[in-house]
Amino acid sequence: MSPARSVCFDLDGTLLRDDHVDGVVRAVSERLADRFGVDAEALAAANETAWWEYWTEVGDAWMRGQIEPESLPTEVWRRALATVGVTDAAAAVEAHALHTSTESTAFRLYDESAEVLRWLSERGVPTALITNGPSGLQRAKLLATGIEDAFDVVIVSGEHGVHKPDPAIFALALSGLGSAASETLHVGDNLVADVGGARGAGLRPVWIDVAPRRSSRPSAPRPS
Ligand SMILES: [Mg+2]
């Protein structure tokens, strides 16, 4: 096998920790519980249930940038609040704003992420990021963690109308890198989006098993 010449990375759960989500939902639920006189634990649980239900309905469109990015998390909070008896539409908007501001201070890289990217940069290895999610959210994560300039190519699914595991999104990254698929690694945590996607596009997949250090559910919103 020829040596790899360039490396693509997934973001959420691979370079970026995704174990902050439950803490953010809990913190937001506690604030809302105080405000609306409801049970915080019940509200947090309702958020998780609502998330999985609504993600099934619109997750693909959300990753492709085909629905308003704010609409997904806002609808999840609307459903969760309704479950505990709060039906004021303004409450869901307020909940989402609170969620966004709380989450924006909670983005963290895994300890080794910056070191790995620096190691590759120092050796002149071209790198790309291929991430599923809306433009604003994914780019906010890069900015918050200081890796917005760490890649030669950044491909955010919401900016291109295509998401992993579609081979087309890997082709965009390869085109930007000027690399052949067969000489490019793709590093990611999701067996379908990253491993299956990379394999389908002819790249060489590297699976990162982060299960032991992640929360029970993937990051919210949940790019893969
Ligand atoms: Mg991931």
mmCIF file with all atom_site columns, C-alpha atoms and ligand atoms in Angstrom:
data_model
loop_
_atom_site.group_PDB
_atom_site.id
_atom_site.type_symbol
_atom_site.label_atom_id
_atom_site.label_alt_id
_atom_site.label_comp_id
_atom_site.label_asym_id
_atom_site.label_entity_id
_atom_site.label_seq_id
_atom_site.pdbx_PDB_ins_code
_atom_site.Cartn_x
_atom_site.Cartn_y
_atom_site.Cartn_z
_atom_site.occupancy
_atom_site.B_iso_or_equiv
_atom_site.pdbx_formal_charge
_atom_site.auth_seq_id
_atom_site.auth_comp_id
_atom_site.auth_asym_id
_atom_site.auth_atom_id
_atom_site.pdbx_PDB_model_num
ATOM   1   C  CA . MET A 1 1   ? 0.000   0.000  0.000  1.00 0.00 ? 1   MET A CA 1
ATOM   2   C  CA . SER A 1 2   ? 1.353   3.416  -0.920 1.00 0.00 ? 2   SER A CA 1
ATOM   3   C  CA . PRO A 1 3   ? 1.888   5.907  1.903  1.00 0.00 ? 3   PRO A CA 1
ATOM   4   C  CA . ALA A 1 4   ? -0.925  8.337  2.699  1.00 0.00 ? 4   ALA A CA 1
ATOM   5   C  CA . ARG A 1 5   ? -0.203  11.883 1.565  1.00 0.00 ? 5   ARG A CA 1
ATOM   6   C  CA . SER A 1 6   ? -3.140  13.803 3.017  1.00 0.00 ? 6   SER A CA 1
ATOM   7   C  CA . VAL A 1 7   ? -5.599  13.440 5.881  1.00 0.00 ? 7   VAL A CA 1
ATOM   8   C  CA . CYS A 1 8   ? -9.285  14.328 6.268  1.00 0.00 ? 8   CYS A CA 1
ATOM   9   C  CA . PHE A 1 9   ? -10.972 14.608 9.667  1.00 0.00 ? 9   PHE A CA 1
ATOM   10  C  CA . ASP A 1 10  ? -14.493 14.513 10.999 1.00 0.00 ? 10  ASP A CA 1
ATOM   11  C  CA . LEU A 1 11  ? -15.206 17.176 13.658 1.00 0.00 ? 11  LEU A CA 1
ATOM   12  C  CA . ASP A 1 12  ? -17.851 16.190 16.223 1.00 0.00 ? 12  ASP A CA 1
ATOM   13  C  CA . GLY A 1 13  ? -16.791 13.264 18.380 1.00 0.00 ? 13  GLY A CA 1
ATOM   14  C  CA . THR A 1 14  ? -13.446 13.004 16.584 1.00 0.00 ? 14  THR A CA 1
ATOM   15  C  CA . LEU A 1 15  ? -11.563 16.277 17.136 1.00 0.00 ? 15  LEU A CA 1
ATOM   16  C  CA . LEU A 1 16  ? -14.260 17.986 19.197 1.00 0.00 ? 16  LEU A CA 1
ATOM   17  C  CA . ARG A 1 17  ? -15.555 16.525 22.436 1.00 0.00 ? 17  ARG A CA 1
ATOM   18  C  CA . ASP A 1 18  ? -19.270 15.795 22.335 1.00 0.00 ? 18  ASP A CA 1
ATOM   19  C  CA . ASP A 1 19  ? -19.797 15.004 25.982 1.00 0.00 ? 19  ASP A CA 1
ATOM   20  C  CA . HIS A 1 20  ? -20.865 18.522 26.885 1.00 0.00 ? 20  HIS A CA 1
ATOM   21  C  CA . VAL A 1 21  ? -24.390 18.120 25.524 1.00 0.00 ? 21  VAL A CA 1
ATOM   22  C  CA . ASP A 1 22  ? -26.124 16.561 28.486 1.00 0.00 ? 22  ASP A CA 1
ATOM   23  C  CA . GLY A 1 23  ? -24.616 19.211 30.764 1.00 0.00 ? 23  GLY A CA 1
ATOM   24  C  CA . VAL A 1 24  ? -25.866 21.996 28.509 1.00 0.00 ? 24  VAL A CA 1
ATOM   25  C  CA . VAL A 1 25  ? -29.378 20.531 28.336 1.00 0.00 ? 25  VAL A CA 1
ATOM   26  C  CA . ARG A 1 26  ? -29.425 20.107 32.117 1.00 0.00 ? 26  ARG A CA 1
ATOM   27  C  CA . ALA A 1 27  ? -28.252 23.670 32.736 1.00 0.00 ? 27  ALA A CA 1
ATOM   28  C  CA . VAL A 1 28  ? -30.820 25.100 30.322 1.00 0.00 ? 28  VAL A CA 1
ATOM   29  C  CA . SER A 1 29  ? -33.564 22.907 31.788 1.00 0.00 ? 29  SER A CA 1
ATOM   30  C  CA . GLU A 1 30  ? -32.779 24.157 35.290 1.00 0.00 ? 30  GLU A CA 1
ATOM   31  C  CA . ARG A 1 31  ? -32.996 27.782 34.182 1.00 0.00 ? 31  ARG A CA 1
ATOM   32  C  CA . LEU A 1 32  ? -36.284 27.137 32.378 1.00 0.00 ? 32  LEU A CA 1
ATOM   33  C  CA . ALA A 1 33  ? -37.650 25.133 35.289 1.00 0.00 ? 33  ALA A CA 1
ATOM   34  C  CA . ASP A 1 34  ? -37.111 28.076 37.608 1.00 0.00 ? 34  ASP A CA 1
ATOM   35  C  CA . ARG A 1 35  ? -38.720 30.430 35.159 1.00 0.00 ? 35  ARG A CA 1
ATOM   36  C  CA . PHE A 1 36  ? -41.788 28.366 34.285 1.00 0.00 ? 36  PHE A CA 1
ATOM   37  C  CA . GLY A 1 37  ? -42.230 26.408 37.502 1.00 0.00 ? 37  GLY A CA 1
ATOM   38  C  CA . VAL A 1 38  ? -41.720 22.965 35.953 1.00 0.00 ? 38  VAL A CA 1
ATOM   39  C  CA . ASP A 1 39  ? -39.568 19.976 36.848 1.00 0.00 ? 39  ASP A CA 1
ATOM   40  C  CA . ALA A 1 40  ? -36.037 20.353 35.451 1.00 0.00 ? 40  ALA A CA 1
ATOM   41  C  CA . GLU A 1 41  ? -35.352 16.644 35.235 1.00 0.00 ? 41  GLU A CA 1
ATOM   42  C  CA . ALA A 1 42  ? -38.596 15.960 33.373 1.00 0.00 ? 42  ALA A CA 1
ATOM   43  C  CA . LEU A 1 43  ? -37.836 18.798 30.963 1.00 0.00 ? 43  LEU A CA 1
ATOM   44  C  CA . ALA A 1 44  ? -34.311 17.509 30.245 1.00 0.00 ? 44  ALA A CA 1
ATOM   45  C  CA . ALA A 1 45  ? -35.669 14.016 29.636 1.00 0.00 ? 45  ALA A CA 1
ATOM   46  C  CA . ALA A 1 46  ? -38.363 15.410 27.344 1.00 0.00 ? 46  ALA A CA 1
ATOM   47  C  CA . ASN A 1 47  ? -35.695 17.273 25.385 1.00 0.00 ? 47  ASN A CA 1
ATOM   48  C  CA . GLU A 1 48  ? -33.797 14.063 24.751 1.00 0.00 ? 48  GLU A CA 1
ATOM   49  C  CA . THR A 1 49  ? -36.919 12.220 23.608 1.00 0.00 ? 49  THR A CA 1
ATOM   50  C  CA . ALA A 1 50  ? -38.000 15.118 21.405 1.00 0.00 ? 50  ALA A CA 1
ATOM   51  C  CA . TRP A 1 51  ? -34.528 15.338 19.929 1.00 0.00 ? 51  TRP A CA 1
ATOM   52  C  CA . TRP A 1 52  ? -34.466 11.750 18.742 1.00 0.00 ? 52  TRP A CA 1
ATOM   53  C  CA . GLU A 1 53  ? -37.981 11.957 17.350 1.00 0.00 ? 53  GLU A CA 1
ATOM   54  C  CA . TYR A 1 54  ? -37.455 15.188 15.452 1.00 0.00 ? 54  TYR A CA 1
ATOM   55  C  CA . TRP A 1 55  ? -33.947 14.260 14.277 1.00 0.00 ? 55  TRP A CA 1
ATOM   56  C  CA . THR A 1 56  ? -35.459 11.244 12.557 1.00 0.00 ? 56  THR A CA 1
ATOM   57  C  CA . GLU A 1 57  ? -37.846 13.548 10.721 1.00 0.00 ? 57  GLU A CA 1
ATOM   58  C  CA . VAL A 1 58  ? -35.540 16.350 9.568  1.00 0.00 ? 58  VAL A CA 1
ATOM   59  C  CA . GLY A 1 59  ? -31.943 15.402 10.382 1.00 0.00 ? 59  GLY A CA 1
ATOM   60  C  CA . ASP A 1 60  ? -30.909 14.780 6.773  1.00 0.00 ? 60  ASP A CA 1
ATOM   61  C  CA . ALA A 1 61  ? -32.378 18.070 5.539  1.00 0.00 ? 61  ALA A CA 1
ATOM   62  C  CA . TRP A 1 62  ? -30.750 19.896 8.452  1.00 0.00 ? 62  TRP A CA 1
ATOM   63  C  CA . MET A 1 63  ? -27.317 18.481 7.604  1.00 0.00 ? 63  MET A CA 1
ATOM   64  C  CA . ARG A 1 64  ? -27.746 19.461 3.953  1.00 0.00 ? 64  ARG A CA 1
ATOM   65  C  CA . GLY A 1 65  ? -28.661 23.033 4.859  1.00 0.00 ? 65  GLY A CA 1
ATOM   66  C  CA . GLN A 1 66  ? -32.170 22.609 3.447  1.00 0.00 ? 66  GLN A CA 1
ATOM   67  C  CA . ILE A 1 67  ? -34.028 23.817 6.518  1.00 0.00 ? 67  ILE A CA 1
ATOM   68  C  CA . GLU A 1 68  ? -33.442 26.857 8.684  1.00 0.00 ? 68  GLU A CA 1
ATOM   69  C  CA . PRO A 1 69  ? -30.698 25.735 11.114 1.00 0.00 ? 69  PRO A CA 1
ATOM   70  C  CA . GLU A 1 70  ? -32.442 27.267 14.134 1.00 0.00 ? 70  GLU A CA 1
ATOM   71  C  CA . SER A 1 71  ? -35.698 25.487 13.390 1.00 0.00 ? 71  SER A CA 1
ATOM   72  C  CA . LEU A 1 72  ? -34.508 22.072 14.529 1.00 0.00 ? 72  LEU A CA 1
ATOM   73  C  CA . PRO A 1 73  ? -33.294 22.894 18.054 1.00 0.00 ? 73  PRO A CA 1
ATOM   74  C  CA . THR A 1 74  ? -36.138 25.371 18.548 1.00 0.00 ? 74  THR A CA 1
ATOM   75  C  CA . GLU A 1 75  ? -38.740 22.764 17.612 1.00 0.00 ? 75  GLU A CA 1
ATOM   76  C  CA . VAL A 1 76  ? -37.091 20.263 19.954 1.00 0.00 ? 76  VAL A CA 1
ATOM   77  C  CA . TRP A 1 77  ? -37.399 22.705 22.844 1.00 0.00 ? 77  TRP A CA 1
ATOM   78  C  CA . ARG A 1 78  ? -40.978 23.526 21.814 1.00 0.00 ? 78  ARG A CA 1
ATOM   79  C  CA . ARG A 1 79  ? -41.916 19.852 21.998 1.00 0.00 ? 79  ARG A CA 1
ATOM   80  C  CA . ALA A 1 80  ? -40.035 19.326 25.256 1.00 0.00 ? 80  ALA A CA 1
ATOM   81  C  CA . LEU A 1 81  ? -41.637 22.338 26.914 1.00 0.00 ? 81  LEU A CA 1
ATOM   82  C  CA . ALA A 1 82  ? -45.075 21.246 25.699 1.00 0.00 ? 82  ALA A CA 1
ATOM   83  C  CA . THR A 1 83  ? -44.476 17.854 27.314 1.00 0.00 ? 83  THR A CA 1
ATOM   84  C  CA . VAL A 1 84  ? -44.160 19.534 30.718 1.00 0.00 ? 84  VAL A CA 1
ATOM   85  C  CA . GLY A 1 85  ? -47.104 21.849 30.046 1.00 0.00 ? 85  GLY A CA 1
ATOM   86  C  CA . VAL A 1 86  ? -45.413 25.019 28.746 1.00 0.00 ? 86  VAL A CA 1
ATOM   87  C  CA . THR A 1 87  ? -47.046 25.894 25.416 1.00 0.00 ? 87  THR A CA 1
ATOM   88  C  CA . ASP A 1 88  ? -46.015 29.537 25.005 1.00 0.00 ? 88  ASP A CA 1
ATOM   89  C  CA . ALA A 1 89  ? -44.272 29.727 21.595 1.00 0.00 ? 89  ALA A CA 1
ATOM   90  C  CA . ALA A 1 90  ? -41.916 32.414 22.872 1.00 0.00 ? 90  ALA A CA 1
ATOM   91  C  CA . ALA A 1 91  ? -40.636 30.001 25.502 1.00 0.00 ? 91  ALA A CA 1
ATOM   92  C  CA . ALA A 1 92  ? -39.124 27.706 22.861 1.00 0.00 ? 92  ALA A CA 1
ATOM   93  C  CA . VAL A 1 93  ? -37.342 30.602 21.198 1.00 0.00 ? 93  VAL A CA 1
ATOM   94  C  CA . GLU A 1 94  ? -36.038 31.708 24.569 1.00 0.00 ? 94  GLU A CA 1
ATOM   95  C  CA . ALA A 1 95  ? -34.949 28.139 25.375 1.00 0.00 ? 95  ALA A CA 1
ATOM   96  C  CA . HIS A 1 96  ? -33.049 27.833 22.134 1.00 0.00 ? 96  HIS A CA 1
ATOM   97  C  CA . ALA A 1 97  ? -31.291 31.170 22.678 1.00 0.00 ? 97  ALA A CA 1
ATOM   98  C  CA . LEU A 1 98  ? -30.318 30.043 26.169 1.00 0.00 ? 98  LEU A CA 1
ATOM   99  C  CA . HIS A 1 99  ? -29.111 26.719 24.786 1.00 0.00 ? 99  HIS A CA 1
ATOM   100 C  CA . THR A 1 100 ? -26.976 28.428 22.116 1.00 0.00 ? 100 THR A CA 1
ATOM   101 C  CA . SER A 1 101 ? -25.346 30.835 24.541 1.00 0.00 ? 101 SER A CA 1
ATOM   102 C  CA . THR A 1 102 ? -24.689 28.091 27.097 1.00 0.00 ? 102 THR A CA 1
ATOM   103 C  CA . GLU A 1 103 ? -23.304 25.692 24.497 1.00 0.00 ? 103 GLU A CA 1
ATOM   104 C  CA . SER A 1 104 ? -21.052 28.287 22.881 1.00 0.00 ? 104 SER A CA 1
ATOM   105 C  CA . THR A 1 105 ? -18.890 28.348 25.995 1.00 0.00 ? 105 THR A CA 1
ATOM   106 C  CA . ALA A 1 106 ? -18.795 24.550 26.245 1.00 0.00 ? 106 ALA A CA 1
ATOM   107 C  CA . PHE A 1 107 ? -17.081 23.527 22.985 1.00 0.00 ? 107 PHE A CA 1
ATOM   108 C  CA . ARG A 1 108 ? -13.822 21.677 23.756 1.00 0.00 ? 108 ARG A CA 1
ATOM   109 C  CA . LEU A 1 109 ? -11.328 19.742 21.690 1.00 0.00 ? 109 LEU A CA 1
ATOM   110 C  CA . TYR A 1 110 ? -10.051 16.373 22.820 1.00 0.00 ? 110 TYR A CA 1
ATOM   111 C  CA . ASP A 1 111 ? -6.666  16.811 24.473 1.00 0.00 ? 111 ASP A CA 1
ATOM   112 C  CA . GLU A 1 112 ? -4.672  15.428 21.560 1.00 0.00 ? 112 GLU A CA 1
ATOM   113 C  CA . SER A 1 113 ? -6.532  17.145 18.692 1.00 0.00 ? 113 SER A CA 1
ATOM   114 C  CA . ALA A 1 114 ? -4.480  20.326 18.442 1.00 0.00 ? 114 ALA A CA 1
ATOM   115 C  CA . GLU A 1 115 ? -1.242  18.370 18.792 1.00 0.00 ? 115 GLU A CA 1
ATOM   116 C  CA . VAL A 1 116 ? -2.173  16.003 15.959 1.00 0.00 ? 116 VAL A CA 1
ATOM   117 C  CA . LEU A 1 117 ? -3.111  18.879 13.652 1.00 0.00 ? 117 LEU A CA 1
ATOM   118 C  CA . ARG A 1 118 ? 0.103   20.730 14.521 1.00 0.00 ? 118 ARG A CA 1
ATOM   119 C  CA . TRP A 1 119 ? 2.177   17.568 13.930 1.00 0.00 ? 119 TRP A CA 1
ATOM   120 C  CA . LEU A 1 120 ? 0.686   17.162 10.444 1.00 0.00 ? 120 LEU A CA 1
ATOM   121 C  CA . SER A 1 121 ? 1.086   20.851 9.618  1.00 0.00 ? 121 SER A CA 1
ATOM   122 C  CA . GLU A 1 122 ? 4.744   20.849 10.629 1.00 0.00 ? 122 GLU A CA 1
ATOM   123 C  CA . ARG A 1 123 ? 5.351   17.986 8.228  1.00 0.00 ? 123 ARG A CA 1
ATOM   124 C  CA . GLY A 1 124 ? 3.522   19.655 5.374  1.00 0.00 ? 124 GLY A CA 1
ATOM   125 C  CA . VAL A 1 125 ? 0.729   17.073 5.240  1.00 0.00 ? 125 VAL A CA 1
ATOM   126 C  CA . PRO A 1 126 ? -2.387  18.612 3.631  1.00 0.00 ? 126 PRO A CA 1
ATOM   127 C  CA . THR A 1 127 ? -5.493  18.288 5.812  1.00 0.00 ? 127 THR A CA 1
ATOM   128 C  CA . ALA A 1 128 ? -9.211  18.718 5.313  1.00 0.00 ? 128 ALA A CA 1
ATOM   129 C  CA . LEU A 1 129 ? -12.195 18.847 7.627  1.00 0.00 ? 129 LEU A CA 1
ATOM   130 C  CA . ILE A 1 130 ? -15.397 17.168 6.452  1.00 0.00 ? 130 ILE A CA 1
ATOM   131 C  CA . THR A 1 131 ? -18.235 17.833 8.848  1.00 0.00 ? 131 THR A CA 1
ATOM   132 C  CA . ASN A 1 132 ? -21.995 17.295 8.771  1.00 0.00 ? 132 ASN A CA 1
ATOM   133 C  CA . GLY A 1 133 ? -24.107 20.183 10.038 1.00 0.00 ? 133 GLY A CA 1
ATOM   134 C  CA . PRO A 1 134 ? -25.245 23.723 9.279  1.00 0.00 ? 134 PRO A CA 1
ATOM   135 C  CA . SER A 1 135 ? -22.627 26.292 8.366  1.00 0.00 ? 135 SER A CA 1
ATOM   136 C  CA . GLY A 1 136 ? -23.122 28.665 11.289 1.00 0.00 ? 136 GLY A CA 1
ATOM   137 C  CA . LEU A 1 137 ? -22.965 26.033 14.012 1.00 0.00 ? 137 LEU A CA 1
ATOM   138 C  CA . GLN A 1 138 ? -20.025 24.077 12.624 1.00 0.00 ? 138 GLN A CA 1
ATOM   139 C  CA . ARG A 1 139 ? -17.952 27.175 11.903 1.00 0.00 ? 139 ARG A CA 1
ATOM   140 C  CA . ALA A 1 140 ? -18.754 28.522 15.381 1.00 0.00 ? 140 ALA A CA 1
ATOM   141 C  CA . LYS A 1 141 ? -17.238 25.345 16.831 1.00 0.00 ? 141 LYS A CA 1
ATOM   142 C  CA . LEU A 1 142 ? -14.039 25.847 14.795 1.00 0.00 ? 142 LEU A CA 1
ATOM   143 C  CA . LEU A 1 143 ? -13.793 29.465 15.883 1.00 0.00 ? 143 LEU A CA 1
ATOM   144 C  CA . ALA A 1 144 ? -14.501 28.710 19.549 1.00 0.00 ? 144 ALA A CA 1
ATOM   145 C  CA . THR A 1 145 ? -11.775 26.073 19.675 1.00 0.00 ? 145 THR A CA 1
ATOM   146 C  CA . GLY A 1 146 ? -9.226  28.007 17.616 1.00 0.00 ? 146 GLY A CA 1
ATOM   147 C  CA . ILE A 1 147 ? -8.874  25.533 14.757 1.00 0.00 ? 147 ILE A CA 1
ATOM   148 C  CA . GLU A 1 148 ? -10.612 27.578 12.050 1.00 0.00 ? 148 GLU A CA 1
ATOM   149 C  CA . ASP A 1 149 ? -7.295  27.976 10.198 1.00 0.00 ? 149 ASP A CA 1
ATOM   150 C  CA . ALA A 1 150 ? -5.885  24.544 10.984 1.00 0.00 ? 150 ALA A CA 1
ATOM   151 C  CA . PHE A 1 151 ? -7.028  22.887 7.735  1.00 0.00 ? 151 PHE A CA 1
ATOM   152 C  CA . ASP A 1 152 ? -6.188  23.432 4.092  1.00 0.00 ? 152 ASP A CA 1
ATOM   153 C  CA . VAL A 1 153 ? -9.795  22.645 3.192  1.00 0.00 ? 153 VAL A CA 1
ATOM   154 C  CA . VAL A 1 154 ? -13.002 22.895 5.258  1.00 0.00 ? 154 VAL A CA 1
ATOM   155 C  CA . ILE A 1 155 ? -16.134 21.235 3.902  1.00 0.00 ? 155 ILE A CA 1
ATOM   156 C  CA . VAL A 1 156 ? -19.334 21.817 5.892  1.00 0.00 ? 156 VAL A CA 1
ATOM   157 C  CA . SER A 1 157 ? -22.265 19.796 4.604  1.00 0.00 ? 157 SER A CA 1
ATOM   158 C  CA . GLY A 1 158 ? -24.776 22.609 5.069  1.00 0.00 ? 158 GLY A CA 1
ATOM   159 C  CA . GLU A 1 159 ? -22.797 24.778 2.656  1.00 0.00 ? 159 GLU A CA 1
ATOM   160 C  CA . HIS A 1 160 ? -22.840 22.192 -0.121 1.00 0.00 ? 160 HIS A CA 1
ATOM   161 C  CA . GLY A 1 161 ? -26.222 20.461 0.111  1.00 0.00 ? 161 GLY A CA 1
ATOM   162 C  CA . VAL A 1 162 ? -24.612 17.064 0.570  1.00 0.00 ? 162 VAL A CA 1
ATOM   163 C  CA . HIS A 1 163 ? -23.556 15.177 3.692  1.00 0.00 ? 163 HIS A CA 1
ATOM   164 C  CA . LYS A 1 164 ? -21.502 12.154 4.705  1.00 0.00 ? 164 LYS A CA 1
ATOM   165 C  CA . PRO A 1 165 ? -21.657 9.300  3.827  1.00 0.00 ? 165 PRO A CA 1
ATOM   166 C  CA . ASP A 1 166 ? -22.375 10.604 0.294  1.00 0.00 ? 166 ASP A CA 1
ATOM   167 C  CA . PRO A 1 167 ? -19.184 10.163 -1.776 1.00 0.00 ? 167 PRO A CA 1
ATOM   168 C  CA . ALA A 1 168 ? -19.790 13.616 -3.275 1.00 0.00 ? 168 ALA A CA 1
ATOM   169 C  CA . ILE A 1 169 ? -18.766 15.377 -0.066 1.00 0.00 ? 169 ILE A CA 1
ATOM   170 C  CA . PHE A 1 170 ? -15.492 13.440 0.046  1.00 0.00 ? 170 PHE A CA 1
ATOM   171 C  CA . ALA A 1 171 ? -14.910 14.350 -3.611 1.00 0.00 ? 171 ALA A CA 1
ATOM   172 C  CA . LEU A 1 172 ? -15.225 18.038 -2.704 1.00 0.00 ? 172 LEU A CA 1
ATOM   173 C  CA . ALA A 1 173 ? -12.510 17.666 -0.072 1.00 0.00 ? 173 ALA A CA 1
ATOM   174 C  CA . LEU A 1 174 ? -10.229 15.711 -2.392 1.00 0.00 ? 174 LEU A CA 1
ATOM   175 C  CA . SER A 1 175 ? -10.655 18.326 -5.096 1.00 0.00 ? 175 SER A CA 1
ATOM   176 C  CA . GLY A 1 176 ? -9.692  21.068 -2.651 1.00 0.00 ? 176 GLY A CA 1
ATOM   177 C  CA . LEU A 1 177 ? -6.688  19.105 -1.461 1.00 0.00 ? 177 LEU A CA 1
ATOM   178 C  CA . GLY A 1 178 ? -5.628  18.083 -4.954 1.00 0.00 ? 178 GLY A CA 1
ATOM   179 C  CA . SER A 1 179 ? -5.247  14.562 -3.589 1.00 0.00 ? 179 SER A CA 1
ATOM   180 C  CA . ALA A 1 180 ? -6.199  11.165 -4.910 1.00 0.00 ? 180 ALA A CA 1
ATOM   181 C  CA . ALA A 1 181 ? -8.687  9.228  -2.784 1.00 0.00 ? 181 ALA A CA 1
ATOM   182 C  CA . SER A 1 182 ? -6.367  6.234  -2.550 1.00 0.00 ? 182 SER A CA 1
ATOM   183 C  CA . GLU A 1 183 ? -3.619  8.298  -0.902 1.00 0.00 ? 183 GLU A CA 1
ATOM   184 C  CA . THR A 1 184 ? -5.931  10.048 1.578  1.00 0.00 ? 184 THR A CA 1
ATOM   185 C  CA . LEU A 1 185 ? -6.929  8.977  5.077  1.00 0.00 ? 185 LEU A CA 1
ATOM   186 C  CA . HIS A 1 186 ? -10.281 9.940  6.585  1.00 0.00 ? 186 HIS A CA 1
ATOM   187 C  CA . VAL A 1 187 ? -10.369 9.910  10.388 1.00 0.00 ? 187 VAL A CA 1
ATOM   188 C  CA . GLY A 1 188 ? -13.758 9.760  12.077 1.00 0.00 ? 188 GLY A CA 1
ATOM   189 C  CA . ASP A 1 189 ? -15.856 8.238  14.850 1.00 0.00 ? 189 ASP A CA 1
ATOM   190 C  CA . ASN A 1 190 ? -19.024 7.340  12.966 1.00 0.00 ? 190 ASN A CA 1
ATOM   191 C  CA . LEU A 1 191 ? -19.069 3.924  11.344 1.00 0.00 ? 191 LEU A CA 1
ATOM   192 C  CA . VAL A 1 192 ? -21.648 4.891  8.724  1.00 0.00 ? 192 VAL A CA 1
ATOM   193 C  CA . ALA A 1 193 ? -20.824 8.500  7.889  1.00 0.00 ? 193 ALA A CA 1
ATOM   194 C  CA . ASP A 1 194 ? -17.056 8.321  8.293  1.00 0.00 ? 194 ASP A CA 1
ATOM   195 C  CA . VAL A 1 195 ? -15.890 4.743  7.840  1.00 0.00 ? 195 VAL A CA 1
ATOM   196 C  CA . GLY A 1 196 ? -18.548 3.672  5.344  1.00 0.00 ? 196 GLY A CA 1
ATOM   197 C  CA . GLY A 1 197 ? -18.524 7.048  3.631  1.00 0.00 ? 197 GLY A CA 1
ATOM   198 C  CA . ALA A 1 198 ? -14.756 7.153  3.239  1.00 0.00 ? 198 ALA A CA 1
ATOM   199 C  CA . ARG A 1 199 ? -14.632 3.585  1.997  1.00 0.00 ? 199 ARG A CA 1
ATOM   200 C  CA . GLY A 1 200 ? -17.399 4.263  -0.518 1.00 0.00 ? 200 GLY A CA 1
ATOM   201 C  CA . ALA A 1 201 ? -15.494 7.257  -1.845 1.00 0.00 ? 201 ALA A CA 1
ATOM   202 C  CA . GLY A 1 202 ? -12.231 5.320  -2.124 1.00 0.00 ? 202 GLY A CA 1
ATOM   203 C  CA . LEU A 1 203 ? -10.448 6.967  0.816  1.00 0.00 ? 203 LEU A CA 1
ATOM   204 C  CA . ARG A 1 204 ? -8.707  4.984  3.535  1.00 0.00 ? 204 ARG A CA 1
ATOM   205 C  CA . PRO A 1 205 ? -10.862 5.118  6.694  1.00 0.00 ? 205 PRO A CA 1
ATOM   206 C  CA . VAL A 1 206 ? -9.442  5.364  10.206 1.00 0.00 ? 206 VAL A CA 1
ATOM   207 C  CA . TRP A 1 207 ? -12.055 4.729  12.889 1.00 0.00 ? 207 TRP A CA 1
ATOM   208 C  CA . ILE A 1 208 ? -11.675 6.559  16.193 1.00 0.00 ? 208 ILE A CA 1
ATOM   209 C  CA . ASP A 1 209 ? -13.527 4.718  18.928 1.00 0.00 ? 209 ASP A CA 1
ATOM   210 C  CA . VAL A 1 210 ? -14.443 7.470  21.348 1.00 0.00 ? 210 VAL A CA 1
ATOM   211 C  CA . ALA A 1 211 ? -17.310 5.562  22.958 1.00 0.00 ? 211 ALA A CA 1
ATOM   212 C  CA . PRO A 1 212 ? -15.538 5.148  26.301 1.00 0.00 ? 212 PRO A CA 1
ATOM   213 C  CA . ARG A 1 213 ? -15.162 8.916  26.749 1.00 0.00 ? 213 ARG A CA 1
ATOM   214 C  CA . ARG A 1 214 ? -18.384 10.233 25.259 1.00 0.00 ? 214 ARG A CA 1
ATOM   215 C  CA . SER A 1 215 ? -21.798 10.841 26.725 1.00 0.00 ? 215 SER A CA 1
ATOM   216 C  CA . SER A 1 216 ? -24.747 8.531  26.223 1.00 0.00 ? 216 SER A CA 1
ATOM   217 C  CA . ARG A 1 217 ? -25.973 10.560 23.294 1.00 0.00 ? 217 ARG A CA 1
ATOM   218 C  CA . PRO A 1 218 ? -24.155 12.369 20.514 1.00 0.00 ? 218 PRO A CA 1
ATOM   219 C  CA . SER A 1 219 ? -23.766 16.112 20.414 1.00 0.00 ? 219 SER A CA 1
ATOM   220 C  CA . ALA A 1 220 ? -26.782 18.316 19.943 1.00 0.00 ? 220 ALA A CA 1
ATOM   221 C  CA . PRO A 1 221 ? -27.332 19.146 17.208 1.00 0.00 ? 221 PRO A CA 1
ATOM   222 C  CA . ARG A 1 222 ? -25.942 15.897 15.994 1.00 0.00 ? 222 ARG A CA 1
ATOM   223 C  CA . PRO A 1 223 ? -23.686 16.033 13.014 1.00 0.00 ? 223 PRO A CA 1
ATOM   224 C  CA . SER A 1 224 ? -21.961 12.763 12.394 1.00 0.00 ? 224 SER A CA 1
HETATM 225 MG MG . MG  B 2 .   ? -18.467 12.519 14.396 1.00 0.00 ? 1   MG  B MG 1
#
